[in-house]
Amino acid sequence: MKTAIGFSGGKDSTLALYKIQQDPAYEVDSLFVTMTEGFDRVSIHGVRHELLKHQADSLGIALREVWIPEGCTNVVYQERMQQAVSEMQADGITHIVFGDIHLADVRAYREKMMEGTGITPIFPLWGRPVGEISLDFIDLGFQTVITCVDMDQIDRSFAGRVYDESLIKDYPVASRDICGENGEFHSFVFNGPNFKSPIKYELGKERITPDPGTERDRFLFVDIIPK
């Protein structure tokens, strides 16, 4: 079954990709990524386009990019997504994989988006305990670096750190989702069992962006620079 992966370059979508790759019933066709125009980075995660292309090359999977304007309205977003879904239909895509774990409203949105398209959404990580997923990710040999943190939820010191057992030990697991499912953080995977070779990077400058609703400084991004 010809399959696209809803991909951000972060840990959950990469783990979902890996799980699907273990099932011979699925043929992974492409990585479906939302990019921001004029910014040349993965939307929300803030990862450079160049690094995304390095990921795709190392994974040996083609990119299927959807470009949206900065400050994109919902109407424009829906139009761009509908066009992208039409192109997937034309290319014979029958399934699309998402790395969602437990947010029912997000899953419902994705399922509604695919209604009537003939493309079936799949959620390989759905319902698994987040603590189990985090250790599975590490035990499989994946490596990822935190690219953005929501400073309203976790300390800014997590930005730029590698997601490993040491980070889990320091993380406020009693009150925050260790997989970042509630937007606590975003990440960039630079190595793993399905990578041909690790992606070399260095940490660049940090920048803070405000919460669009309150204009308070809230989101801390650390630039990940290819070496």
Short mmCIF file of C-alpha atoms in Angstrom, two decimals:
data_model
loop_
_atom_site.label_atom_id
_atom_site.label_comp_id
_atom_site.label_asym_id
_atom_site.label_seq_id
_atom_site.Cartn_x
_atom_site.Cartn_y
_atom_site.Cartn_z
CA MET A 1 0.00 0.00 0.00
CA LYS A 2 1.53 3.27 -1.15
CA THR A 3 1.98 5.45 1.91
CA ALA A 4 2.98 9.03 2.79
CA ILE A 5 4.30 10.03 6.20
CA GLY A 6 3.08 13.17 7.94
CA PHE A 7 6.57 14.34 8.80
CA SER A 8 8.04 17.19 10.82
CA GLY A 9 11.57 15.89 11.26
CA GLY A 10 10.84 15.40 14.96
CA LYS A 11 10.93 12.29 17.09
CA ASP A 12 7.30 11.11 17.02
CA SER A 13 6.83 11.33 13.26
CA THR A 14 10.22 9.65 12.75
CA LEU A 15 9.32 6.83 15.13
CA ALA A 16 5.95 6.40 13.40
CA LEU A 17 7.81 6.16 10.08
CA TYR A 18 10.09 3.48 11.51
CA LYS A 19 7.16 1.43 12.82
CA ILE A 20 5.45 1.49 9.41
CA GLN A 21 8.71 0.51 7.71
CA GLN A 22 8.67 -2.72 9.74
CA ASP A 23 5.39 -3.75 8.08
CA PRO A 24 5.89 -5.12 4.54
CA ALA A 25 2.27 -4.30 3.70
CA TYR A 26 3.23 -0.62 3.38
CA GLU A 27 5.45 1.03 0.78
CA VAL A 28 6.69 4.41 2.04
CA ASP A 29 6.45 6.81 -0.87
CA SER A 30 7.26 10.21 0.61
CA LEU A 31 7.61 12.49 3.63
CA PHE A 32 4.72 14.97 3.73
CA VAL A 33 6.05 18.20 5.31
CA THR A 34 4.57 21.66 5.91
CA MET A 35 7.05 24.48 5.21
CA THR A 36 6.75 28.24 5.82
CA GLU A 37 7.30 30.58 2.87
CA GLY A 38 9.89 33.34 3.30
CA PHE A 39 11.25 31.51 6.32
CA ASP A 40 12.56 28.41 4.55
CA ARG A 41 11.99 26.26 7.61
CA VAL A 42 9.70 23.50 8.79
CA SER A 43 6.52 25.09 10.13
CA ILE A 44 6.35 25.29 13.96
CA HIS A 45 9.57 23.28 14.46
CA GLY A 46 11.75 25.98 12.89
CA VAL A 47 14.23 23.52 11.36
CA ARG A 48 16.11 24.69 8.27
CA HIS A 49 15.00 23.34 4.89
CA GLU A 50 18.58 22.22 4.22
CA LEU A 51 18.51 19.96 7.28
CA LEU A 52 15.14 18.52 6.28
CA LYS A 53 16.65 17.59 2.91
CA HIS A 54 19.58 15.95 4.71
CA GLN A 55 17.08 13.88 6.70
CA ALA A 56 15.26 12.79 3.55
CA ASP A 57 18.53 11.84 1.87
CA SER A 58 19.69 9.81 4.86
CA LEU A 59 16.31 8.08 5.12
CA GLY A 60 16.24 7.49 1.36
CA ILE A 61 12.70 8.87 1.04
CA ALA A 62 11.44 11.67 -1.21
CA LEU A 63 10.05 14.90 0.22
CA ARG A 64 6.49 16.02 -0.52
CA GLU A 65 6.45 19.67 0.59
CA VAL A 66 3.46 21.93 1.24
CA TRP A 67 4.37 25.62 1.49
CA ILE A 68 2.21 27.99 3.52
CA PRO A 69 2.62 31.75 4.10
CA GLU A 70 3.86 33.11 7.42
CA GLY A 71 0.85 33.93 9.61
CA CYS A 72 -1.22 31.59 7.45
CA THR A 73 -5.00 31.91 7.80
CA ASN A 74 -7.10 28.78 8.25
CA VAL A 75 -8.73 29.34 4.87
CA VAL A 76 -5.39 29.42 3.04
CA TYR A 77 -4.12 26.47 5.06
CA GLN A 78 -7.14 24.38 4.08
CA GLU A 79 -6.72 25.33 0.41
CA ARG A 80 -3.04 24.34 0.38
CA MET A 81 -3.77 21.07 2.17
CA GLN A 82 -6.62 20.17 -0.17
CA GLN A 83 -4.32 20.74 -3.14
CA ALA A 84 -1.64 18.56 -1.55
CA VAL A 85 -4.14 15.78 -0.85
CA SER A 86 -5.33 15.94 -4.47
CA GLU A 87 -1.75 15.50 -5.64
CA MET A 88 -1.32 12.50 -3.33
CA GLN A 89 -4.49 10.95 -4.74
CA ALA A 90 -3.19 11.46 -8.26
CA ASP A 91 0.07 9.76 -7.29
CA GLY A 92 -1.74 6.69 -5.97
CA ILE A 93 -1.24 7.29 -2.25
CA THR A 94 -3.68 5.13 -0.28
CA HIS A 95 -2.51 5.74 3.31
CA ILE A 96 -0.94 8.53 5.34
CA VAL A 97 0.84 8.03 8.67
CA PHE A 98 0.79 10.43 11.62
CA GLY A 99 2.83 10.33 14.84
CA ASP A 100 0.03 11.48 17.15
CA ILE A 101 -0.18 9.72 20.52
CA HIS A 102 -3.18 10.84 22.57
CA LEU A 103 -4.65 14.19 21.46
CA ALA A 104 -8.13 13.15 20.35
CA ASP A 105 -9.00 16.51 18.77
CA VAL A 106 -5.89 16.42 16.58
CA ARG A 107 -6.63 12.89 15.46
CA ALA A 108 -10.25 13.80 14.71
CA TYR A 109 -9.08 16.77 12.62
CA ARG A 110 -6.73 14.60 10.56
CA GLU A 111 -9.41 11.96 10.03
CA LYS A 112 -11.90 14.59 8.91
CA MET A 113 -9.33 16.07 6.53
CA MET A 114 -9.02 12.68 4.83
CA GLU A 115 -12.74 11.90 4.65
CA GLY A 116 -13.85 11.09 1.12
CA THR A 117 -10.31 11.22 -0.29
CA GLY A 118 -9.67 7.49 -0.43
CA ILE A 119 -6.57 8.05 1.70
CA THR A 120 -6.68 6.27 5.06
CA PRO A 121 -4.93 7.89 8.06
CA ILE A 122 -2.85 5.57 10.28
CA PHE A 123 -1.61 6.27 13.81
CA PRO A 124 1.08 3.69 14.76
CA LEU A 125 1.85 5.28 18.16
CA TRP A 126 -1.75 5.94 19.19
CA GLY A 127 -2.69 5.06 22.77
CA ARG A 128 0.75 3.91 23.90
CA PRO A 129 2.03 5.31 27.23
CA VAL A 130 4.29 8.29 26.55
CA GLY A 131 6.94 7.00 28.94
CA GLU A 132 7.08 3.75 27.01
CA ILE A 133 7.37 5.58 23.69
CA SER A 134 10.19 7.81 24.92
CA LEU A 135 12.28 4.85 26.09
CA ASP A 136 11.47 2.88 22.93
CA PHE A 137 12.75 5.80 20.85
CA ILE A 138 16.03 5.90 22.76
CA ASP A 139 16.49 2.12 22.97
CA LEU A 140 16.07 1.78 19.20
CA GLY A 141 19.06 4.09 18.76
CA PHE A 142 17.31 7.27 17.61
CA GLN A 143 18.97 10.57 18.45
CA THR A 144 17.20 13.92 18.43
CA VAL A 145 17.93 17.45 19.58
CA ILE A 146 15.37 19.83 21.10
CA THR A 147 14.82 22.75 18.70
CA CYS A 148 12.09 24.69 20.51
CA VAL A 149 10.60 24.85 23.98
CA ASP A 150 7.44 26.44 25.30
CA MET A 151 8.80 28.34 28.30
CA ASP A 152 5.32 28.42 29.84
CA GLN A 153 5.57 24.64 30.19
CA ILE A 154 9.22 23.64 30.61
CA ASP A 155 12.48 25.37 31.46
CA ARG A 156 14.40 27.08 28.67
CA SER A 157 17.50 25.01 29.51
CA PHE A 158 16.03 22.06 27.60
CA ALA A 159 16.48 23.90 24.27
CA GLY A 160 19.44 22.48 22.36
CA ARG A 161 19.72 19.35 24.50
CA VAL A 162 19.81 15.84 23.08
CA TYR A 163 16.80 13.73 24.01
CA ASP A 164 18.30 10.93 26.07
CA GLU A 165 17.95 9.24 29.45
CA SER A 166 19.71 12.17 31.12
CA LEU A 167 17.11 14.58 29.72
CA ILE A 168 14.28 12.31 30.84
CA LYS A 169 15.74 12.27 34.34
CA ASP A 170 15.72 16.10 34.42
CA TYR A 171 12.29 16.46 32.80
CA PRO A 172 9.23 17.32 34.95
CA VAL A 173 7.51 14.04 34.00
CA ALA A 174 4.96 14.28 36.80
CA SER A 175 3.37 17.39 35.27
CA ARG A 176 4.52 17.50 31.64
CA ASP A 177 4.31 15.12 28.68
CA ILE A 178 7.71 13.50 28.12
CA CYS A 179 6.90 13.17 24.40
CA GLY A 180 5.99 16.86 24.13
CA GLU A 181 2.53 15.98 22.81
CA ASN A 182 1.04 19.10 24.38
CA GLY A 183 3.55 21.36 22.65
CA GLU A 184 6.12 21.41 25.44
CA PHE A 185 8.92 21.07 22.88
CA HIS A 186 9.79 20.17 19.29
CA SER A 187 12.83 18.32 18.00
CA PHE A 188 15.05 17.38 15.07
CA VAL A 189 16.10 13.74 14.62
CA PHE A 190 19.69 13.46 13.41
CA ASN A 191 20.32 9.71 13.60
CA GLY A 192 18.52 6.40 13.94
CA PRO A 193 18.23 2.79 12.78
CA ASN A 194 16.60 3.83 9.48
CA PHE A 195 19.22 6.53 8.72
CA LYS A 196 22.04 5.72 6.30
CA SER A 197 24.33 8.06 8.23
CA PRO A 198 23.98 10.62 11.05
CA ILE A 199 23.37 14.27 10.21
CA LYS A 200 26.09 16.54 11.55
CA TYR A 201 24.99 19.82 13.10
CA GLU A 202 25.97 22.52 15.54
CA LEU A 203 23.88 24.77 17.75
CA GLY A 204 23.39 28.33 16.58
CA LYS A 205 21.77 31.40 18.08
CA GLU A 206 18.68 31.35 20.25
CA ARG A 207 15.64 33.48 19.52
CA ILE A 208 12.43 34.06 21.43
CA THR A 209 9.03 34.54 19.80
CA PRO A 210 5.89 35.80 21.55
CA ASP A 211 2.66 33.98 22.16
CA PRO A 212 0.37 35.28 19.36
CA GLY A 213 -2.51 35.53 21.82
CA THR A 214 -0.81 37.59 24.54
CA GLU A 215 2.42 38.83 22.88
CA ARG A 216 4.31 37.54 25.93
CA ASP A 217 7.74 36.04 25.26
CA ARG A 218 7.02 32.33 25.27
CA PHE A 219 8.72 30.17 22.62
CA LEU A 220 12.47 29.72 22.64
CA PHE A 221 14.03 28.40 19.41
CA VAL A 222 17.63 27.33 19.04
CA ASP A 223 18.95 27.35 15.49
CA ILE A 224 20.27 23.98 14.31
CA ILE A 225 23.02 24.59 11.75
CA PRO A 226 24.31 21.93 9.33
CA LYS A 227 28.04 21.22 9.57
#
